[in-house]
PDB file of C-alpha atoms and ligand atoms in Angstrom:
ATOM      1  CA  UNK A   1      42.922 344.255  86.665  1.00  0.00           C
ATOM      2  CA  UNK A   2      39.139 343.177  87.548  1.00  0.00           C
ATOM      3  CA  UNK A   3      38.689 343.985  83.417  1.00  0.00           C
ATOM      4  CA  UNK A   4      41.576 341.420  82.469  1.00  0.00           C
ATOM      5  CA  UNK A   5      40.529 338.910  84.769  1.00  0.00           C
ATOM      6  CA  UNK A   6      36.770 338.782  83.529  1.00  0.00           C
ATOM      7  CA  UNK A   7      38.365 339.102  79.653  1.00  0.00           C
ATOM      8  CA  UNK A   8      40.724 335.361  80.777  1.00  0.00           C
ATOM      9  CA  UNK A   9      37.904 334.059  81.868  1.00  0.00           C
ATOM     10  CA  UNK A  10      36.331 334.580  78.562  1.00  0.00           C
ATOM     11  CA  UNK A  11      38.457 333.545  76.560  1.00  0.00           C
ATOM     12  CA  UNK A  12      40.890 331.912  77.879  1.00  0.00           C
ATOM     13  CA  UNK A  13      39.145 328.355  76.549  1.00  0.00           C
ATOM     14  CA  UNK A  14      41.374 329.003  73.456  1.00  0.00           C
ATOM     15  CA  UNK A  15      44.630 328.063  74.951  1.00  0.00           C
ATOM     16  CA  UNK A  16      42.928 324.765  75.384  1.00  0.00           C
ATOM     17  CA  UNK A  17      41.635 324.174  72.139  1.00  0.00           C
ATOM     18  CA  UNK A  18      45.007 325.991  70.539  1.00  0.00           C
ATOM     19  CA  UNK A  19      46.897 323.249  72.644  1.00  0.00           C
ATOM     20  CA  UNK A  20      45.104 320.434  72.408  1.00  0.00           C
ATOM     21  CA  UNK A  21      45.214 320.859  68.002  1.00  0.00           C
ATOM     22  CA  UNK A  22      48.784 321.660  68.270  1.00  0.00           C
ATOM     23  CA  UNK A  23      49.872 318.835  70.513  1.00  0.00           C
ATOM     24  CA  UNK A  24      48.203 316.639  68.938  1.00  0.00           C
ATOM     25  CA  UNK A  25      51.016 317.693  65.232  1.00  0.00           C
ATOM     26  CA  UNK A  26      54.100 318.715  67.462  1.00  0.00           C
ATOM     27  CA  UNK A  27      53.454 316.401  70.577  1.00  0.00           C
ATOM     28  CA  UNK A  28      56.352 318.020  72.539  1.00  0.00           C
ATOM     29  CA  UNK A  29      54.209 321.458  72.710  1.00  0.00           C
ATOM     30  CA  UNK A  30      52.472 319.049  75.727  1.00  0.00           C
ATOM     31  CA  UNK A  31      55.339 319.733  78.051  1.00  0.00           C
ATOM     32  CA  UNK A  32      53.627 323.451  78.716  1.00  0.00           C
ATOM     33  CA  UNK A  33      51.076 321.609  80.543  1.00  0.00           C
ATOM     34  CA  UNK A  34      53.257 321.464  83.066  1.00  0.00           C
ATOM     35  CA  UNK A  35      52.344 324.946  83.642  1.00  0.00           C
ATOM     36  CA  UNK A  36      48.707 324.492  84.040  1.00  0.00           C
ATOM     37  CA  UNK A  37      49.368 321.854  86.631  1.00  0.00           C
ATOM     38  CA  UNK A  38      51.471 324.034  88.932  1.00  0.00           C
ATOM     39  CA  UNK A  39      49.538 327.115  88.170  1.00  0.00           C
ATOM     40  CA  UNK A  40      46.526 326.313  90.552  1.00  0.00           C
ATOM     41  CA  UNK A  41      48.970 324.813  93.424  1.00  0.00           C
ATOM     42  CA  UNK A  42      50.810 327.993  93.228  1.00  0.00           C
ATOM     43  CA  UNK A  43      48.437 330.200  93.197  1.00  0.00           C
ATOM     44  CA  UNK A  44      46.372 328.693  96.170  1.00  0.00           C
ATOM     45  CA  UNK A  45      49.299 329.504  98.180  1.00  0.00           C
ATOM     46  CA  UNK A  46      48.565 333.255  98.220  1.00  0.00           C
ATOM     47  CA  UNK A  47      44.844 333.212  96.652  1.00  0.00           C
ATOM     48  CA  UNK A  48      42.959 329.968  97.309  1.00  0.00           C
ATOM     49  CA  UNK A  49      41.032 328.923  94.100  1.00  0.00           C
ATOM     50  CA  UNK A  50      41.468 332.317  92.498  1.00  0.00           C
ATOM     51  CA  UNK A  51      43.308 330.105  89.614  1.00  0.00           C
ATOM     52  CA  UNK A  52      40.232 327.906  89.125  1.00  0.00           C
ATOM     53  CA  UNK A  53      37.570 330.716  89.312  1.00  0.00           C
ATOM     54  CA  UNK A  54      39.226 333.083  86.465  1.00  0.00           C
ATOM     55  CA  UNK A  55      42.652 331.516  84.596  1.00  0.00           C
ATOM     56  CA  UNK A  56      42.107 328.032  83.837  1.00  0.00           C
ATOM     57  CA  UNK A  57      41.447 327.468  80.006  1.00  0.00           C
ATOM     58  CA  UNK A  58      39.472 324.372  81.048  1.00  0.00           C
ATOM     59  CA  UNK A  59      37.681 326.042  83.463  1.00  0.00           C
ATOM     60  CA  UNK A  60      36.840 328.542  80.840  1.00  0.00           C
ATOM     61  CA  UNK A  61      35.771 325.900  78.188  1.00  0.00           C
ATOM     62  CA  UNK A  62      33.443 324.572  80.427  1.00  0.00           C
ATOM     63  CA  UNK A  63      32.064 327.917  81.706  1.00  0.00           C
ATOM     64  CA  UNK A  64      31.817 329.482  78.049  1.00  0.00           C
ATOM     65  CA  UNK A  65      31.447 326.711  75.619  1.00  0.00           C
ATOM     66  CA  UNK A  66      30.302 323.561  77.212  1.00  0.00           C
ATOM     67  CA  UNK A  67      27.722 325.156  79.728  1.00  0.00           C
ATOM     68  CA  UNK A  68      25.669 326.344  76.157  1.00  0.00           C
ATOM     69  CA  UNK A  69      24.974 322.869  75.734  1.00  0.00           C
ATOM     70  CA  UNK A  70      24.855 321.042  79.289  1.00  0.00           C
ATOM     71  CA  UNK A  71      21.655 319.326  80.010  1.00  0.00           C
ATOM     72  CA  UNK A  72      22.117 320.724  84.115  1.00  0.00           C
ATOM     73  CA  UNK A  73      20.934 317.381  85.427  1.00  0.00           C
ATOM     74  CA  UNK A  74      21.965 316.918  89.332  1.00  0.00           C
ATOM     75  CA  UNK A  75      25.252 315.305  89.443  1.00  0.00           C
ATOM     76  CA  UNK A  76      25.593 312.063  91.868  1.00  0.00           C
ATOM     77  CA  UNK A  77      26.161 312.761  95.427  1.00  0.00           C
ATOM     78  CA  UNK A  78      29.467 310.206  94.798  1.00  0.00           C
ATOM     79  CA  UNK A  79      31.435 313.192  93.128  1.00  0.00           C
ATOM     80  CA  UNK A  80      30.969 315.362  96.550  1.00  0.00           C
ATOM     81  CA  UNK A  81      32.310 312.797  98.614  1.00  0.00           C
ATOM     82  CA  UNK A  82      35.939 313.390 100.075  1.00  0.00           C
ATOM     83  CA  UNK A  83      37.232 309.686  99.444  1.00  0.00           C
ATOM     84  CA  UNK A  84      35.746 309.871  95.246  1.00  0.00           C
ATOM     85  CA  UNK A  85      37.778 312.782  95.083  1.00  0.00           C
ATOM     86  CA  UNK A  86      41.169 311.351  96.338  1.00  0.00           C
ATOM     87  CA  UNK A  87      40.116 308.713  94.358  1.00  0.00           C
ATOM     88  CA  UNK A  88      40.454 310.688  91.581  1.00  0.00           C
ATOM     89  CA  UNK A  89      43.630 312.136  92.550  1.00  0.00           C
ATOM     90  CA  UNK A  90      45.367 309.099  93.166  1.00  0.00           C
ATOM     91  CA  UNK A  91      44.451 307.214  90.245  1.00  0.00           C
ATOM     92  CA  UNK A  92      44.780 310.093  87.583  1.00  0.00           C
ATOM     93  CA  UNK A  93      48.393 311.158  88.774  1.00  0.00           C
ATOM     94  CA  UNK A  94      49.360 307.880  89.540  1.00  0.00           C
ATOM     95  CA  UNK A  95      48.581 306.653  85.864  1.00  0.00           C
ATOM     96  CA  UNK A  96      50.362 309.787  84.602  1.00  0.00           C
ATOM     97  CA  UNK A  97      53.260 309.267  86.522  1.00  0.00           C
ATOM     98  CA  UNK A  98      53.249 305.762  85.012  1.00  0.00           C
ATOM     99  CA  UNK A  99      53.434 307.045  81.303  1.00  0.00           C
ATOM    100  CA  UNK A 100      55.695 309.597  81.882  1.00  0.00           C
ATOM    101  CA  UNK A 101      57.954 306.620  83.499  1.00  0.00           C
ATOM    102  CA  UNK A 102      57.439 304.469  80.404  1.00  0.00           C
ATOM    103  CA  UNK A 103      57.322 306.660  78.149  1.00  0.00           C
ATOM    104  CA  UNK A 104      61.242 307.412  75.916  1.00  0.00           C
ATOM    105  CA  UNK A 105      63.149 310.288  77.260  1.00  0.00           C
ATOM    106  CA  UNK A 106      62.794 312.435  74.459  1.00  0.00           C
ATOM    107  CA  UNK A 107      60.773 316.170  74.676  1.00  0.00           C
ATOM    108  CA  UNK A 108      58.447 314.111  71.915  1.00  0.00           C
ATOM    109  CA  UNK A 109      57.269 311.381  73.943  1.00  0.00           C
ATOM    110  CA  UNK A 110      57.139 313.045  77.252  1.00  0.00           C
ATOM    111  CA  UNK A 111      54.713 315.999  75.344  1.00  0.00           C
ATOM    112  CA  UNK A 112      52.397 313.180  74.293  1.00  0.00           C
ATOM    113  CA  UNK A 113      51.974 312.076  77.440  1.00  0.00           C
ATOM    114  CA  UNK A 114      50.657 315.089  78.543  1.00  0.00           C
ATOM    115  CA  UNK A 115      48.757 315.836  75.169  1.00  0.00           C
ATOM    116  CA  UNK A 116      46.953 312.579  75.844  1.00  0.00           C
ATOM    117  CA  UNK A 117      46.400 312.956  79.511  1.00  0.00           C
ATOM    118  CA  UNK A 118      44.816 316.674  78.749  1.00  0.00           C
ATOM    119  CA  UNK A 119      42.559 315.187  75.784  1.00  0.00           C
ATOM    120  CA  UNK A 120      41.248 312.267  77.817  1.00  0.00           C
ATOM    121  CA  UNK A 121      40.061 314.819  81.037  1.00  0.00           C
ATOM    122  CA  UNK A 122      39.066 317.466  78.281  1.00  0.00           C
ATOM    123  CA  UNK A 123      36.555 314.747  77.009  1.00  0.00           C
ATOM    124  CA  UNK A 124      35.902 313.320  80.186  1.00  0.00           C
ATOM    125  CA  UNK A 125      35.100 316.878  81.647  1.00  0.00           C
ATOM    126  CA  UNK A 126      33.212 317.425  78.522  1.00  0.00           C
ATOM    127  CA  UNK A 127      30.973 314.203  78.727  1.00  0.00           C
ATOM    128  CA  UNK A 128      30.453 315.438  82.532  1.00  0.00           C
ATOM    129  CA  UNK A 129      29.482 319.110  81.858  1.00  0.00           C
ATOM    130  CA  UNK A 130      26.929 317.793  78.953  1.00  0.00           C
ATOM    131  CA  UNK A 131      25.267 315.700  80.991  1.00  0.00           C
ATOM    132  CA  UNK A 132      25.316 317.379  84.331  1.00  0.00           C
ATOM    133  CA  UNK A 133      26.497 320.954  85.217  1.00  0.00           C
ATOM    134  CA  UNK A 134      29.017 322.270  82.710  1.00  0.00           C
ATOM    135  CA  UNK A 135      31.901 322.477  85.643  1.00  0.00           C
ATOM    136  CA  UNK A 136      31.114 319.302  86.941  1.00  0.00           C
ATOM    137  CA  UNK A 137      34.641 318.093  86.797  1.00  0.00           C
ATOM    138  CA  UNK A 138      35.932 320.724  88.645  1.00  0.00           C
ATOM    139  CA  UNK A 139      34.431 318.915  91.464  1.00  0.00           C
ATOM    140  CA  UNK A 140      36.271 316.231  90.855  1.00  0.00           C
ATOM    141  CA  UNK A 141      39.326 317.488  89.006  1.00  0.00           C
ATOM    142  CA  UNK A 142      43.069 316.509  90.762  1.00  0.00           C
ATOM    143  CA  UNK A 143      44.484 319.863  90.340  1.00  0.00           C
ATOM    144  CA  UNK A 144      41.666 321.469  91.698  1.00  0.00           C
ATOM    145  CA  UNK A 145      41.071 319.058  94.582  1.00  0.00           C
ATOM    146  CA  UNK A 146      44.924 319.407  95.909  1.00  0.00           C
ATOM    147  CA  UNK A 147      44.719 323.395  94.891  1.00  0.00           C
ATOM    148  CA  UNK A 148      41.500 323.507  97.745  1.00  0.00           C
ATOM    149  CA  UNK A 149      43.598 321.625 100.318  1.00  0.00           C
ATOM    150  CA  UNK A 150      46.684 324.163  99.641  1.00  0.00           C
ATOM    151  CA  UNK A 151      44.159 327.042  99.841  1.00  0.00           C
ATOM    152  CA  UNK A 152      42.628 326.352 103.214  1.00  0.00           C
ATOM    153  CA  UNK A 153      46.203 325.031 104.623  1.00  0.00           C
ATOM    154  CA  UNK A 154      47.816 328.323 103.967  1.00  0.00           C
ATOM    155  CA  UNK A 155      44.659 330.652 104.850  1.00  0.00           C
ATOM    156  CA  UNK A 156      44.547 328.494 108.438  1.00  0.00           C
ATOM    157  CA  UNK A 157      48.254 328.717 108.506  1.00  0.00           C
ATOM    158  CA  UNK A 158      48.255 332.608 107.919  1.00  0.00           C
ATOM    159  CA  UNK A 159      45.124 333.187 110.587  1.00  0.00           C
ATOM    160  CA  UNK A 160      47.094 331.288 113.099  1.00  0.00           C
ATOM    161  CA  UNK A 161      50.564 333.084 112.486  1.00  0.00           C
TER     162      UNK A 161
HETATM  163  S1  LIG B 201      39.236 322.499  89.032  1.00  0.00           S
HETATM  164 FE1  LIG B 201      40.753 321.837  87.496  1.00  0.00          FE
HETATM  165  S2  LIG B 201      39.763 322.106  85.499  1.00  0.00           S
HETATM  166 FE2  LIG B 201      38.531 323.206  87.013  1.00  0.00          FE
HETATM  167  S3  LIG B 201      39.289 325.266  86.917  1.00  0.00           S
HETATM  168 FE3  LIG B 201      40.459 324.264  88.543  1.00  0.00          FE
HETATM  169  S4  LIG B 201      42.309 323.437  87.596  1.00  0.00           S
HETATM  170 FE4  LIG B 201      40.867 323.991  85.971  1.00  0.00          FE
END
């Protein structure tokens, strides 16, 4: 188990890049996204960021391919503050929500959606973990912030049971 955890977090940056090149010729491949989204909620419930720290192909791009090139500078103080984050959370899945709502009903357009929404926080964590430290957006990343909340919730929620 311990052996197939450390070998997804090696290479598990592959489903990203094998997802990102496929969506981008058969957009409705996006809609497996979906999976990645719920993955780290659902997995907090029982294991708190285990998700983040080992499965998540982003995670693992930035860990094994982006942190070969990052620069390491201190990241701004902003992107530890509680309110940035919700920011972040609010405005990213709010803006989703809003191209999935205008977006045709067909498995097509809804997969681009999500092909585009993965390819614009791919570069933006990218950008981030070149310039500062390569999992900088995992500071700041929605899934992650809501998967932390989930985490401590159910850990409090167990202790106090
Ligand atoms: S914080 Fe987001 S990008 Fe980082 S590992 Fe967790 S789910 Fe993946």
């Amino acid at each position: 188990m311990h052996n197939l955890k450390e070998k997804t977090r090696k290479w598990s940056w592959i489903v990203l890049l094998f997802f990102l090149i496929t969506g981008l010729f058969y957009p409705a491949v996006g809609l497996v996204a979906i999976l990645c989204m719920l993955a780290p909620l659902v997995v907090a419930i029982f294991r708190g960021r285990r998700w983040c720290a080992f499965y998540c192909p982003r995670g693992g791009f930035l860990e094994q391919l982006v942190s070969r090139f990052s620069l390491r500078q201190k990241y701004p103080a902003l992107f530890k503050t509680v309110w940035f984050k919700w920011l972040i959370v609010v405005g990213l899945l709010s803006g989703f929500a809003i191209q999935l709502m205008m977006a045709e009903n067909t498995l097509v357009a809804m997969g681009a959606v999500f092909v585009r929404m993965v390819l614009i926080t791919t570069l933006a964590a990218f950008g981030l973990g070149i310039t500062f430290i390569p999992r900088t957006w995992c500071g700041i990343c929605p899934m992650g912030t809501l998967a932390a909340y989930i985490g401590r919730a159910c850990a409090r929620l167990r202790r106090d049971a």
